[in-house]
């Protein structure tokens, strides 16, 4: 079971109380892009085995979205931070 402490309300939540938002830092392309670029934006993700930056929502609590660095093999949480903050662990992963 994945346990993540929400950086906004401070509550430790189970994955049932959170919403997984997929890979973090996916930049929306400009208004005029090719169909291929738009398809990549919508559907293509890295899906790594190992360290991954993700976004989660505290859906059973404060409703805020936040970012997580998680090992997808062990589910170990390496860092959690607010969208407006910078993570040292995330910079090491990138
Ligand atoms: Zn929260």
Coordinates of C-alpha atoms and ligand atoms in Angstrom, one line a residue:
X1 CA 0.0 0.0 0.0
X2 CA 1.2 3.5 -0.9
X3 CA 1.2 6.0 2.0
X4 CA 1.9 9.6 1.1
X5 CA 1.8 12.6 3.5
X6 CA 0.0 15.5 1.8
X7 CA 2.3 18.6 1.8
X8 CA -0.7 20.9 2.0
X9 CA -2.8 19.5 4.9
X10 CA -0.1 17.4 6.5
X11 CA -2.3 14.2 6.7
X12 CA -0.8 10.8 5.9
X13 CA -3.1 9.3 3.3
X14 CA -3.4 5.9 1.7
X15 CA -3.6 5.5 -2.0
X16 CA -7.4 5.0 -1.7
X17 CA -7.6 8.5 -0.4
X18 CA -5.5 9.9 -3.2
X19 CA -5.9 10.3 -6.9
X20 CA -3.0 9.3 -9.1
X21 CA -2.4 12.0 -11.8
X22 CA 0.3 10.3 -13.8
X23 CA 3.7 11.5 -14.8
X24 CA 4.6 15.0 -13.5
X25 CA 6.0 17.9 -15.6
X26 CA 4.2 17.2 -18.9
X27 CA 4.2 20.5 -20.7
X28 CA 1.1 21.4 -22.8
X29 CA 2.2 22.2 -26.3
X30 CA 1.4 25.5 -28.1
X31 CA -2.0 25.9 -29.7
X32 CA -0.8 25.0 -33.1
X33 CA 1.0 21.7 -33.1
X34 CA 0.9 18.7 -35.4
X35 CA -1.4 15.8 -34.7
X36 CA 1.6 13.7 -33.8
X37 CA 2.8 16.2 -31.2
X38 CA -0.7 16.6 -29.7
X39 CA -1.0 12.7 -29.6
X40 CA 2.4 12.5 -27.8
X41 CA 1.2 15.1 -25.3
X42 CA -2.0 13.3 -24.6
X43 CA -0.9 9.7 -24.5
X44 CA 2.9 9.1 -24.5
X45 CA 4.5 8.7 -21.0
X46 CA 7.9 7.4 -19.9
X47 CA 6.6 4.7 -17.6
X48 CA 10.0 3.9 -16.1
X49 CA 10.9 1.0 -13.9
X50 CA 12.4 2.8 -10.9
X51 CA 12.5 6.4 -9.9
X52 CA 9.6 8.5 -11.3
X53 CA 8.2 11.9 -10.8
X54 CA 4.4 11.9 -10.4
X55 CA 1.5 14.1 -9.5
X56 CA -1.1 13.1 -6.9
X57 CA -4.3 14.7 -5.6
X58 CA -5.3 14.7 -1.9
X59 CA -8.8 13.8 -3.1
X60 CA -10.2 12.6 0.3
X61 CA -8.8 15.6 2.0
X62 CA -7.9 19.1 1.0
X63 CA -8.2 18.5 -2.8
X64 CA -4.7 20.0 -3.6
X65 CA -2.5 18.5 -6.3
X66 CA 1.2 17.9 -5.3
X67 CA 4.3 16.2 -6.7
X68 CA 6.0 13.0 -5.6
X69 CA 9.2 11.2 -6.4
X70 CA 8.4 7.5 -6.1
X71 CA 10.3 4.3 -6.9
X72 CA 7.8 2.3 -9.0
X73 CA 9.4 -1.0 -8.1
X74 CA 9.3 -0.7 -4.3
X75 CA 6.7 2.1 -4.0
X76 CA 9.1 3.9 -1.7
X77 CA 8.3 7.6 -1.6
X78 CA 11.6 9.7 -1.9
X79 CA 10.1 13.2 -1.8
X80 CA 6.8 15.0 -1.7
X81 CA 6.3 18.7 -2.3
X82 CA 3.9 21.4 -3.3
X83 CA 3.6 22.5 -6.9
X84 CA 5.0 25.9 -6.2
X85 CA 8.1 24.4 -4.5
X86 CA 11.3 22.8 -5.8
X87 CA 12.4 19.4 -4.8
X88 CA 16.1 18.5 -4.5
X89 CA 15.3 14.8 -5.1
X90 CA 13.3 15.6 -8.3
X91 CA 16.2 17.6 -9.7
X92 CA 18.5 14.6 -9.1
X93 CA 16.1 12.4 -11.0
X94 CA 15.6 14.7 -14.0
Ligands
LIG1 ZN1 -4.2 17.3 1.7

